[in-house]
């Protein structure tokens, strides 16, 4: 390692939607770094603490010590704060005439990084935060990414931490909905997060014995679902559980969007209500919709997510020690390996239509509306 590569002081940040396991990554990275004699600082609210210092009279960086990260492995959320708005690559600016446009503010992050004498950054985030990390690495910052998202839609890692916790909770909710659906002989429609990928809906739907699972990767035909429900009713089935990914869409139709503010990703919502309304009309059967939404992001991480998050945090520090930059830690069972950040963020990881879980669902008689 040349003199300029010597690490004394690192920063850690958490960006995008929160996910169970963020705090476990922070703790593992801080312990591993302190054990190497490095100092650690957390950047508040994604990258904001570095490029929007005016928002932080108390300072945009927080000193991370053994004391400040002890006993946080099991806690949901992130002690550093996070944000999924104001992306510095496309930062929204409103002019006096009310018109809004977007500017790139990543140079300010690079300046803030050097002004604070930081030598490296561990960026924990999903596709958006890691895309920023990749740009920062190209601008000369030493950066290692850690993949996070309940959606599990990141390429090059078998799984992201947060996903297992979200699926476990969704499955528990579906289990609870069976008894009320059965008691009232209703159709219960359950909308789950996942953005444009159907991983949460598929895994929770199969595990929770759903009758129908609608995912973005398989556009659905409401008439086909209604016919299946009516046919099963004739054979004596009294209630139905329908899982709808928030990004599910009818064939020939669009996904359901609440709004799309400047500088932010569009907000998805309403897919479950739409399916519930149409199914009630098409079957004549009383239907209720439940949106699990942000409940999937909260709470304590499962053991599997905790362990993965701790492994990722420690591996990120080992990557820096080995002189790596512009890579993301990734799970490639049984190992954790390093992949170029570019490759991980180039495209979204969708559910393959021929994957074993889809085949299993079809063998169990679960319908996808196709
Ligand atoms: O990416 C994580 C996620 O929870 C998605 O599943 C969801 O579409 C989105 O974030 C919701 O974001 P927000 O916190 O802005 O409502």
mmCIF file of C-alpha atoms and ligand atoms in Angstrom:
data_model
loop_
_atom_site.group_PDB
_atom_site.id
_atom_site.type_symbol
_atom_site.label_atom_id
_atom_site.label_comp_id
_atom_site.label_asym_id
_atom_site.label_seq_id
_atom_site.Cartn_x
_atom_site.Cartn_y
_atom_site.Cartn_z
ATOM 1 C CA UNK A 1 0.000 0.000 0.000
ATOM 2 C CA UNK A 2 1.510 3.365 -0.995
ATOM 3 C CA UNK A 3 1.567 6.247 1.490
ATOM 4 C CA UNK A 4 -1.380 7.956 -0.168
ATOM 5 C CA UNK A 5 -3.406 4.764 0.239
ATOM 6 C CA UNK A 6 -2.923 4.541 4.001
ATOM 7 C CA UNK A 7 -6.251 4.679 5.802
ATOM 8 C CA UNK A 8 -6.641 6.606 9.040
ATOM 9 C CA UNK A 9 -10.184 7.900 8.927
ATOM 10 C CA UNK A 10 -13.242 6.417 7.218
ATOM 11 C CA UNK A 11 -16.824 7.537 6.751
ATOM 12 C CA UNK A 12 -19.928 5.371 6.700
ATOM 13 C CA UNK A 13 -23.336 6.379 5.345
ATOM 14 C CA UNK A 14 -26.764 4.824 4.874
ATOM 15 C CA UNK A 15 -28.896 5.948 1.931
ATOM 16 C CA UNK A 16 -32.305 5.241 0.406
ATOM 17 C CA UNK A 17 -35.196 3.598 2.219
ATOM 18 C CA UNK A 18 -34.259 2.123 5.576
ATOM 19 C CA UNK A 19 -34.062 -1.666 5.923
ATOM 20 C CA UNK A 20 -33.613 -4.020 8.879
ATOM 21 C CA UNK A 21 -29.884 -4.732 9.269
ATOM 22 C CA UNK A 22 -28.458 -1.253 8.566
ATOM 23 C CA UNK A 23 -27.337 -0.840 12.158
ATOM 24 C CA UNK A 24 -25.718 -4.280 12.142
ATOM 25 C CA UNK A 25 -23.589 -3.272 9.106
ATOM 26 C CA UNK A 26 -22.597 -0.034 10.861
ATOM 27 C CA UNK A 27 -21.579 -1.876 14.036
ATOM 28 C CA UNK A 28 -19.533 -4.504 12.213
ATOM 29 C CA UNK A 29 -17.787 -1.905 10.031
ATOM 30 C CA UNK A 30 -16.984 0.326 13.012
ATOM 31 C CA UNK A 31 -15.621 -2.517 15.141
ATOM 32 C CA UNK A 32 -13.546 -3.904 12.253
ATOM 33 C CA UNK A 33 -12.187 -0.415 11.459
ATOM 34 C CA UNK A 34 -11.409 0.478 15.086
ATOM 35 C CA UNK A 35 -9.611 -2.859 15.458
ATOM 36 C CA UNK A 36 -7.316 -1.710 12.643
ATOM 37 C CA UNK A 37 -6.656 1.598 14.379
ATOM 38 C CA UNK A 38 -8.844 3.638 11.983
ATOM 39 C CA UNK A 39 -11.162 6.430 13.098
ATOM 40 C CA UNK A 40 -14.822 6.258 12.014
ATOM 41 C CA UNK A 41 -17.359 8.944 11.178
ATOM 42 C CA UNK A 42 -20.973 8.558 10.144
ATOM 43 C CA UNK A 43 -22.438 10.915 7.535
ATOM 44 C CA UNK A 44 -25.909 12.040 8.512
ATOM 45 C CA UNK A 45 -28.868 11.283 6.226
ATOM 46 C CA UNK A 46 -27.259 9.607 3.242
ATOM 47 C CA UNK A 47 -24.836 12.057 1.635
ATOM 48 C CA UNK A 48 -26.600 15.151 3.057
ATOM 49 C CA UNK A 49 -24.219 15.567 5.995
ATOM 50 C CA UNK A 50 -21.394 16.262 3.518
ATOM 51 C CA UNK A 51 -23.014 18.467 0.877
ATOM 52 C CA UNK A 52 -25.805 20.214 2.831
ATOM 53 C CA UNK A 53 -23.844 21.259 5.980
ATOM 54 C CA UNK A 54 -26.181 24.223 6.562
ATOM 55 C CA UNK A 55 -28.874 21.718 7.558
ATOM 56 C CA UNK A 56 -26.724 20.405 10.416
ATOM 57 C CA UNK A 57 -25.770 23.036 13.020
ATOM 58 C CA UNK A 58 -24.509 20.124 15.161
ATOM 59 C CA UNK A 59 -22.267 18.966 12.249
ATOM 60 C CA UNK A 60 -22.975 16.707 9.290
ATOM 61 C CA UNK A 61 -20.634 14.022 10.596
ATOM 62 C CA UNK A 62 -21.026 11.989 13.750
ATOM 63 C CA UNK A 63 -18.032 10.392 15.459
ATOM 64 C CA UNK A 64 -18.576 6.642 15.709
ATOM 65 C CA UNK A 65 -17.015 4.948 18.710
ATOM 66 C CA UNK A 66 -17.381 1.522 20.281
ATOM 67 C CA UNK A 67 -19.765 3.116 22.739
ATOM 68 C CA UNK A 68 -21.972 4.692 20.052
ATOM 69 C CA UNK A 69 -22.467 1.441 18.112
ATOM 70 C CA UNK A 70 -22.713 -1.051 20.937
ATOM 71 C CA UNK A 71 -26.029 -2.930 21.278
ATOM 72 C CA UNK A 72 -27.455 -1.776 17.944
ATOM 73 C CA UNK A 73 -27.241 -5.013 15.923
ATOM 74 C CA UNK A 74 -30.870 -5.916 16.587
ATOM 75 C CA UNK A 75 -32.326 -2.440 16.069
ATOM 76 C CA UNK A 76 -34.324 -1.544 12.963
ATOM 77 C CA UNK A 77 -33.738 1.752 11.131
ATOM 78 C CA UNK A 78 -30.351 3.465 11.040
ATOM 79 C CA UNK A 79 -28.601 5.472 13.755
ATOM 80 C CA UNK A 80 -27.149 7.699 10.992
ATOM 81 C CA UNK A 81 -30.455 8.667 9.416
ATOM 82 C CA UNK A 82 -31.193 8.206 5.734
ATOM 83 C CA UNK A 83 -33.047 9.822 2.871
ATOM 84 C CA UNK A 84 -34.440 8.816 -0.495
ATOM 85 C CA UNK A 85 -34.961 12.370 -1.742
ATOM 86 C CA UNK A 86 -32.611 15.083 -2.982
ATOM 87 C CA UNK A 87 -30.347 12.715 -4.946
ATOM 88 C CA UNK A 88 -27.074 14.720 -5.339
ATOM 89 C CA UNK A 89 -26.734 13.434 -8.917
ATOM 90 C CA UNK A 90 -30.075 14.978 -9.833
ATOM 91 C CA UNK A 91 -30.642 17.558 -7.098
ATOM 92 C CA UNK A 92 -33.866 19.539 -7.639
ATOM 93 C CA UNK A 93 -33.540 23.342 -7.785
ATOM 94 C CA UNK A 94 -36.544 25.660 -7.969
ATOM 95 C CA UNK A 95 -35.943 28.985 -9.764
ATOM 96 C CA UNK A 96 -37.633 32.308 -8.893
ATOM 97 C CA UNK A 97 -40.166 31.744 -11.683
ATOM 98 C CA UNK A 98 -41.222 28.500 -9.977
ATOM 99 C CA UNK A 99 -39.637 26.286 -12.639
ATOM 100 C CA UNK A 100 -37.657 23.310 -11.352
ATOM 101 C CA UNK A 101 -34.593 21.665 -12.851
ATOM 102 C CA UNK A 102 -31.973 19.194 -11.625
ATOM 103 C CA UNK A 103 -28.227 19.689 -11.031
ATOM 104 C CA UNK A 104 -25.286 17.412 -10.181
ATOM 105 C CA UNK A 105 -23.899 18.221 -6.706
ATOM 106 C CA UNK A 106 -21.485 15.310 -6.321
ATOM 107 C CA UNK A 107 -18.429 17.621 -6.554
ATOM 108 C CA UNK A 108 -19.569 19.159 -3.261
ATOM 109 C CA UNK A 109 -19.568 15.695 -1.676
ATOM 110 C CA UNK A 110 -16.015 15.104 -2.905
ATOM 111 C CA UNK A 111 -14.930 18.491 -1.472
ATOM 112 C CA UNK A 112 -16.656 17.796 1.860
ATOM 113 C CA UNK A 113 -14.976 14.389 1.982
ATOM 114 C CA UNK A 114 -11.480 15.887 1.527
ATOM 115 C CA UNK A 115 -12.139 18.870 3.825
ATOM 116 C CA UNK A 116 -12.942 16.388 6.586
ATOM 117 C CA UNK A 117 -9.695 14.469 5.906
ATOM 118 C CA UNK A 118 -11.580 11.280 5.137
ATOM 119 C CA UNK A 119 -9.654 8.495 3.409
ATOM 120 C CA UNK A 120 -12.460 6.132 2.432
ATOM 121 C CA UNK A 121 -16.226 5.715 2.407
ATOM 122 C CA UNK A 122 -18.394 2.680 3.126
ATOM 123 C CA UNK A 123 -21.669 3.440 1.328
ATOM 124 C CA UNK A 124 -24.573 1.282 2.458
ATOM 125 C CA UNK A 125 -27.522 1.571 0.100
ATOM 126 C CA UNK A 126 -29.665 0.370 -2.755
ATOM 127 C CA UNK A 127 -29.351 1.089 -6.477
ATOM 128 C CA UNK A 128 -29.700 4.884 -6.090
ATOM 129 C CA UNK A 129 -27.095 5.289 -3.321
ATOM 130 C CA UNK A 130 -24.685 2.888 -4.991
ATOM 131 C CA UNK A 131 -25.018 4.714 -8.325
ATOM 132 C CA UNK A 132 -23.871 7.852 -6.466
ATOM 133 C CA UNK A 133 -21.061 5.834 -4.817
ATOM 134 C CA UNK A 134 -19.884 4.726 -8.254
ATOM 135 C CA UNK A 135 -19.738 8.334 -9.500
ATOM 136 C CA UNK A 136 -17.812 9.384 -6.362
ATOM 137 C CA UNK A 137 -15.313 6.555 -6.915
ATOM 138 C CA UNK A 138 -14.767 7.808 -10.475
ATOM 139 C CA UNK A 139 -14.098 11.251 -9.010
ATOM 140 C CA UNK A 140 -11.237 9.828 -6.953
ATOM 141 C CA UNK A 141 -12.852 8.866 -3.645
ATOM 142 C CA UNK A 142 -12.038 5.425 -2.280
ATOM 143 C CA UNK A 143 -15.452 3.774 -1.908
ATOM 144 C CA UNK A 144 -16.778 0.328 -1.028
ATOM 145 C CA UNK A 145 -20.526 -0.291 -1.355
ATOM 146 C CA UNK A 146 -22.740 -2.527 0.757
ATOM 147 C CA UNK A 147 -26.006 -3.685 -0.875
ATOM 148 C CA UNK A 148 -29.167 -2.947 1.070
ATOM 149 C CA UNK A 149 -32.815 -3.152 0.141
ATOM 150 C CA UNK A 150 -35.913 -4.979 1.255
ATOM 151 C CA UNK A 151 -36.787 -5.210 -2.479
ATOM 152 C CA UNK A 152 -33.856 -7.592 -3.243
ATOM 153 C CA UNK A 153 -33.621 -6.037 -6.724
ATOM 154 C CA UNK A 154 -29.832 -5.535 -6.822
ATOM 155 C CA UNK A 155 -27.783 -7.477 -9.342
ATOM 156 C CA UNK A 156 -24.620 -9.421 -8.496
ATOM 157 C CA UNK A 157 -25.570 -10.409 -4.970
ATOM 158 C CA UNK A 158 -27.709 -13.464 -4.318
ATOM 159 C CA UNK A 159 -29.595 -11.509 -1.699
ATOM 160 C CA UNK A 160 -29.574 -8.116 0.020
ATOM 161 C CA UNK A 161 -29.980 -7.762 3.771
ATOM 162 C CA UNK A 162 -33.424 -6.502 4.789
ATOM 163 C CA UNK A 163 -35.172 -8.788 2.316
ATOM 164 C CA UNK A 164 -35.503 -11.768 4.659
ATOM 165 C CA UNK A 165 -36.943 -9.571 7.433
ATOM 166 C CA UNK A 166 -39.486 -8.054 5.042
ATOM 167 C CA UNK A 167 -40.534 -11.450 3.680
ATOM 168 C CA UNK A 168 -40.768 -12.965 7.172
ATOM 169 C CA UNK A 169 -43.029 -10.188 8.396
ATOM 170 C CA UNK A 170 -45.191 -10.249 5.259
ATOM 171 C CA UNK A 171 -45.597 -14.026 5.648
ATOM 172 C CA UNK A 172 -46.658 -13.608 9.273
ATOM 173 C CA UNK A 173 -49.258 -11.037 8.196
ATOM 174 C CA UNK A 174 -50.585 -13.352 5.473
ATOM 175 C CA UNK A 175 -50.864 -16.168 8.054
ATOM 176 C CA UNK A 176 -53.016 -13.876 10.190
ATOM 177 C CA UNK A 177 -55.198 -12.879 7.255
ATOM 178 C CA UNK A 178 -56.124 -16.512 6.493
ATOM 179 C CA UNK A 179 -58.328 -16.778 9.584
ATOM 180 C CA UNK A 180 -60.224 -13.533 9.007
ATOM 181 C CA UNK A 181 -60.647 -14.296 5.289
ATOM 182 C CA UNK A 182 -61.945 -17.762 6.191
ATOM 183 C CA UNK A 183 -64.312 -16.488 8.898
ATOM 184 C CA UNK A 184 -65.911 -13.934 6.542
ATOM 185 C CA UNK A 185 -65.587 -15.992 3.350
ATOM 186 C CA UNK A 186 -63.884 -13.067 1.698
ATOM 187 C CA UNK A 187 -61.156 -12.369 -0.767
ATOM 188 C CA UNK A 188 -58.274 -10.667 1.064
ATOM 189 C CA UNK A 189 -55.923 -8.705 -1.162
ATOM 190 C CA UNK A 190 -52.518 -7.949 0.385
ATOM 191 C CA UNK A 191 -50.294 -5.295 -1.233
ATOM 192 C CA UNK A 192 -46.579 -5.523 -0.472
ATOM 193 C CA UNK A 193 -43.623 -3.290 -1.362
ATOM 194 C CA UNK A 194 -40.873 -4.287 -3.774
ATOM 195 C CA UNK A 195 -40.914 -1.464 -6.308
ATOM 196 C CA UNK A 196 -40.554 -2.884 -9.867
ATOM 197 C CA UNK A 197 -39.563 -6.393 -8.706
ATOM 198 C CA UNK A 198 -41.785 -9.140 -7.326
ATOM 199 C CA UNK A 199 -39.364 -10.812 -4.921
ATOM 200 C CA UNK A 200 -41.216 -9.950 -1.700
ATOM 201 C CA UNK A 201 -44.650 -10.807 -3.125
ATOM 202 C CA UNK A 202 -43.427 -14.106 -4.575
ATOM 203 C CA UNK A 203 -41.517 -15.357 -1.535
ATOM 204 C CA UNK A 204 -44.098 -14.263 1.027
ATOM 205 C CA UNK A 205 -47.002 -15.410 -1.165
ATOM 206 C CA UNK A 206 -45.636 -18.926 -1.629
ATOM 207 C CA UNK A 207 -44.619 -19.222 2.039
ATOM 208 C CA UNK A 208 -47.991 -17.856 3.190
ATOM 209 C CA UNK A 209 -50.058 -20.219 0.982
ATOM 210 C CA UNK A 210 -51.598 -17.533 -1.203
ATOM 211 C CA UNK A 211 -54.033 -18.458 -3.970
ATOM 212 C CA UNK A 212 -52.874 -15.721 -6.327
ATOM 213 C CA UNK A 213 -49.591 -13.778 -6.574
ATOM 214 C CA UNK A 214 -49.338 -10.772 -8.882
ATOM 215 C CA UNK A 215 -45.845 -9.510 -9.659
ATOM 216 C CA UNK A 216 -44.470 -6.863 -12.041
ATOM 217 C CA UNK A 217 -42.666 -9.508 -14.092
ATOM 218 C CA UNK A 218 -45.967 -11.221 -15.058
ATOM 219 C CA UNK A 219 -48.700 -8.797 -16.214
ATOM 220 C CA UNK A 220 -52.082 -10.111 -15.059
ATOM 221 C CA UNK A 221 -55.541 -10.542 -16.565
ATOM 222 C CA UNK A 222 -58.209 -9.875 -13.915
ATOM 223 C CA UNK A 223 -60.788 -11.978 -15.801
ATOM 224 C CA UNK A 224 -58.528 -15.034 -15.610
ATOM 225 C CA UNK A 225 -58.119 -14.596 -11.851
ATOM 226 C CA UNK A 226 -61.887 -14.123 -11.410
ATOM 227 C CA UNK A 227 -62.631 -17.289 -13.449
ATOM 228 C CA UNK A 228 -60.174 -19.287 -11.355
ATOM 229 C CA UNK A 229 -61.789 -18.006 -8.135
ATOM 230 C CA UNK A 230 -65.285 -18.834 -9.379
ATOM 231 C CA UNK A 231 -64.194 -22.317 -10.469
ATOM 232 C CA UNK A 232 -62.578 -23.035 -7.092
ATOM 233 C CA UNK A 233 -65.723 -21.761 -5.334
ATOM 234 C CA UNK A 234 -67.763 -24.338 -7.227
ATOM 235 C CA UNK A 235 -65.489 -27.013 -5.743
ATOM 236 C CA UNK A 236 -66.133 -25.625 -2.246
ATOM 237 C CA UNK A 237 -63.303 -23.162 -1.606
ATOM 238 C CA UNK A 238 -64.678 -20.364 0.556
ATOM 239 C CA UNK A 239 -61.964 -17.740 0.807
ATOM 240 C CA UNK A 240 -58.995 -16.495 -1.170
ATOM 241 C CA UNK A 241 -55.705 -14.762 -0.451
ATOM 242 C CA UNK A 242 -54.296 -12.575 -3.236
ATOM 243 C CA UNK A 243 -50.816 -11.050 -2.879
ATOM 244 C CA UNK A 244 -50.147 -8.003 -5.044
ATOM 245 C CA UNK A 245 -46.702 -6.489 -5.508
ATOM 246 C CA UNK A 246 -46.960 -2.691 -5.528
ATOM 247 C CA UNK A 247 -45.433 -2.719 -9.032
ATOM 248 C CA UNK A 248 -47.880 -5.299 -10.472
ATOM 249 C CA UNK A 249 -49.724 -4.233 -13.599
ATOM 250 C CA UNK A 250 -52.519 -5.570 -15.813
ATOM 251 C CA UNK A 251 -51.478 -6.808 -19.239
ATOM 252 C CA UNK A 252 -51.624 -3.844 -21.579
ATOM 253 C CA UNK A 253 -51.937 -1.480 -18.569
ATOM 254 C CA UNK A 254 -49.680 0.582 -16.330
ATOM 255 C CA UNK A 255 -48.362 0.288 -12.797
ATOM 256 C CA UNK A 256 -50.248 2.290 -10.189
ATOM 257 C CA UNK A 257 -48.398 5.498 -9.226
ATOM 258 C CA UNK A 258 -49.371 7.975 -6.478
ATOM 259 C CA UNK A 259 -47.106 10.829 -7.589
ATOM 260 C CA UNK A 260 -43.717 11.661 -9.117
ATOM 261 C CA UNK A 261 -42.129 14.764 -7.544
ATOM 262 C CA UNK A 262 -39.048 16.321 -9.218
ATOM 263 C CA UNK A 263 -35.753 14.802 -8.100
ATOM 264 C CA UNK A 264 -37.403 11.742 -6.623
ATOM 265 C CA UNK A 265 -38.421 8.311 -7.761
ATOM 266 C CA UNK A 266 -42.097 7.896 -8.474
ATOM 267 C CA UNK A 267 -44.163 6.731 -5.496
ATOM 268 C CA UNK A 268 -46.004 3.504 -6.157
ATOM 269 C CA UNK A 269 -49.320 2.750 -4.512
ATOM 270 C CA UNK A 270 -52.891 1.682 -5.179
ATOM 271 C CA UNK A 271 -52.159 -1.640 -6.927
ATOM 272 C CA UNK A 272 -53.890 -3.657 -4.190
ATOM 273 C CA UNK A 273 -56.978 -1.433 -4.096
ATOM 274 C CA UNK A 274 -57.289 -1.615 -7.876
ATOM 275 C CA UNK A 275 -57.128 -5.428 -7.863
ATOM 276 C CA UNK A 276 -59.567 -5.655 -4.913
ATOM 277 C CA UNK A 277 -62.149 -3.420 -6.619
ATOM 278 C CA UNK A 278 -61.913 -5.242 -9.926
ATOM 279 C CA UNK A 279 -62.031 -8.698 -8.323
ATOM 280 C CA UNK A 280 -65.087 -7.812 -6.233
ATOM 281 C CA UNK A 281 -66.865 -6.603 -9.368
ATOM 282 C CA UNK A 282 -65.826 -9.608 -11.438
ATOM 283 C CA UNK A 283 -66.607 -12.292 -8.820
ATOM 284 C CA UNK A 284 -69.388 -10.687 -6.761
ATOM 285 C CA UNK A 285 -67.468 -11.827 -3.677
ATOM 286 C CA UNK A 286 -66.826 -9.459 -0.787
ATOM 287 C CA UNK A 287 -63.211 -8.286 -0.942
ATOM 288 C CA UNK A 288 -60.940 -6.307 1.362
ATOM 289 C CA UNK A 289 -57.508 -4.828 0.652
ATOM 290 C CA UNK A 290 -54.644 -4.472 3.138
ATOM 291 C CA UNK A 291 -51.475 -2.499 2.392
ATOM 292 C CA UNK A 292 -48.452 -3.698 4.392
ATOM 293 C CA UNK A 293 -46.320 -0.815 3.094
ATOM 294 C CA UNK A 294 -43.670 0.576 5.418
ATOM 295 C CA UNK A 295 -44.368 -2.053 8.082
ATOM 296 C CA UNK A 296 -42.099 -4.272 5.972
ATOM 297 C CA UNK A 297 -39.184 -1.889 6.528
ATOM 298 C CA UNK A 298 -39.480 -1.695 10.307
ATOM 299 C CA UNK A 299 -38.619 -3.861 13.244
ATOM 300 C CA UNK A 300 -35.753 -6.039 14.227
ATOM 301 C CA UNK A 301 -33.773 -7.858 11.500
ATOM 302 C CA UNK A 302 -34.137 -11.636 11.312
ATOM 303 C CA UNK A 303 -31.127 -13.715 12.340
ATOM 304 C CA UNK A 304 -30.307 -14.323 8.705
ATOM 305 C CA UNK A 305 -30.338 -10.570 7.924
ATOM 306 C CA UNK A 306 -28.320 -9.725 11.035
ATOM 307 C CA UNK A 307 -25.629 -12.215 10.175
ATOM 308 C CA UNK A 308 -25.512 -11.118 6.528
ATOM 309 C CA UNK A 309 -25.339 -7.464 7.561
ATOM 310 C CA UNK A 310 -22.516 -8.139 10.043
ATOM 311 C CA UNK A 311 -20.643 -10.132 7.380
ATOM 312 C CA UNK A 312 -21.098 -7.346 4.816
ATOM 313 C CA UNK A 313 -19.914 -4.644 7.255
ATOM 314 C CA UNK A 314 -16.753 -6.521 8.189
ATOM 315 C CA UNK A 315 -16.083 -7.499 4.544
ATOM 316 C CA UNK A 316 -16.314 -3.839 3.478
ATOM 317 C CA UNK A 317 -13.505 -2.973 5.898
ATOM 318 C CA UNK A 318 -11.411 -5.916 4.678
ATOM 319 C CA UNK A 319 -11.919 -4.675 1.101
ATOM 320 C CA UNK A 320 -10.563 -1.244 2.044
ATOM 321 C CA UNK A 321 -7.642 -2.805 3.867
ATOM 322 C CA UNK A 322 -6.818 -4.814 0.733
ATOM 323 C CA UNK A 323 -6.701 -1.565 -1.237
ATOM 324 C CA UNK A 324 -9.957 -2.113 -3.142
ATOM 325 C CA UNK A 325 -12.234 0.682 -4.309
ATOM 326 C CA UNK A 326 -15.315 1.073 -6.493
ATOM 327 C CA UNK A 327 -16.523 -2.399 -5.526
ATOM 328 C CA UNK A 328 -19.600 -3.697 -3.749
ATOM 329 C CA UNK A 329 -19.573 -6.570 -1.284
ATOM 330 C CA UNK A 330 -21.863 -9.334 -2.505
ATOM 331 C CA UNK A 331 -23.161 -12.652 -1.248
ATOM 332 C CA UNK A 332 -22.072 -15.590 -3.387
ATOM 333 C CA UNK A 333 -22.779 -18.488 -1.008
ATOM 334 C CA UNK A 334 -20.966 -19.609 0.988
ATOM 335 C CA UNK A 335 -18.690 -16.604 0.477
ATOM 336 C CA UNK A 336 -18.827 -12.854 0.411
ATOM 337 C CA UNK A 337 -16.997 -11.493 -2.630
ATOM 338 C CA UNK A 338 -16.397 -8.138 -4.299
ATOM 339 C CA UNK A 339 -17.975 -7.030 -7.578
ATOM 340 C CA UNK A 340 -17.488 -3.755 -9.500
ATOM 341 C CA UNK A 341 -20.069 -1.167 -8.399
ATOM 342 C CA UNK A 342 -20.917 -0.528 -12.053
ATOM 343 C CA UNK A 343 -22.022 -4.104 -12.580
ATOM 344 C CA UNK A 344 -24.205 -4.104 -9.509
ATOM 345 C CA UNK A 345 -26.100 -0.961 -10.470
ATOM 346 C CA UNK A 346 -26.268 -1.378 -14.260
ATOM 347 C CA UNK A 347 -29.674 -3.025 -14.271
ATOM 348 C CA UNK A 348 -32.351 -4.165 -11.868
ATOM 349 C CA UNK A 349 -32.597 -7.787 -10.733
ATOM 350 C CA UNK A 350 -36.080 -9.002 -11.664
ATOM 351 C CA UNK A 351 -37.632 -12.345 -10.792
ATOM 352 C CA UNK A 352 -36.675 -14.808 -13.580
ATOM 353 C CA UNK A 353 -39.870 -16.350 -14.931
ATOM 354 C CA UNK A 354 -38.332 -19.833 -14.903
ATOM 355 C CA UNK A 355 -36.898 -19.635 -11.374
ATOM 356 C CA UNK A 356 -37.545 -22.476 -9.006
ATOM 357 C CA UNK A 357 -39.867 -20.478 -6.731
ATOM 358 C CA UNK A 358 -42.173 -19.590 -9.659
ATOM 359 C CA UNK A 359 -42.178 -23.243 -10.757
ATOM 360 C CA UNK A 360 -42.922 -24.317 -7.181
ATOM 361 C CA UNK A 361 -45.796 -21.830 -6.968
ATOM 362 C CA UNK A 362 -47.291 -23.110 -10.215
ATOM 363 C CA UNK A 363 -46.943 -26.717 -9.000
ATOM 364 C CA UNK A 364 -48.822 -25.726 -5.849
ATOM 365 C CA UNK A 365 -51.665 -24.327 -7.952
ATOM 366 C CA UNK A 366 -50.921 -20.687 -7.209
ATOM 367 C CA UNK A 367 -52.138 -18.432 -10.044
ATOM 368 C CA UNK A 368 -50.186 -15.482 -11.457
ATOM 369 C CA UNK A 369 -53.047 -14.118 -13.520
ATOM 370 C CA UNK A 370 -51.351 -15.017 -16.831
HETATM 371 O O1 LIG B 1 -36.957 0.592 -2.006
HETATM 372 C C1 LIG B 1 -37.563 0.352 -0.781
HETATM 373 C C2 LIG B 1 -38.991 0.814 -0.785
HETATM 374 O O2 LIG B 1 -39.552 0.479 0.454
HETATM 375 C C3 LIG B 1 -39.841 0.282 -1.949
HETATM 376 O O3 LIG B 1 -40.258 -1.040 -1.730
HETATM 377 C C4 LIG B 1 -40.947 1.302 -1.972
HETATM 378 O O4 LIG B 1 -41.543 1.424 -3.246
HETATM 379 C C5 LIG B 1 -40.244 2.583 -1.599
HETATM 380 O O5 LIG B 1 -39.063 2.229 -0.913
HETATM 381 C C6 LIG B 1 -41.068 3.484 -0.724
HETATM 382 O O6 LIG B 1 -40.362 4.648 -0.462
HETATM 383 P P1 LIG B 1 -40.848 5.800 0.537
HETATM 384 O O7 LIG B 1 -40.113 5.571 1.832
HETATM 385 O O8 LIG B 1 -40.404 7.056 -0.123
HETATM 386 O O9 LIG B 1 -42.314 5.714 0.714
#
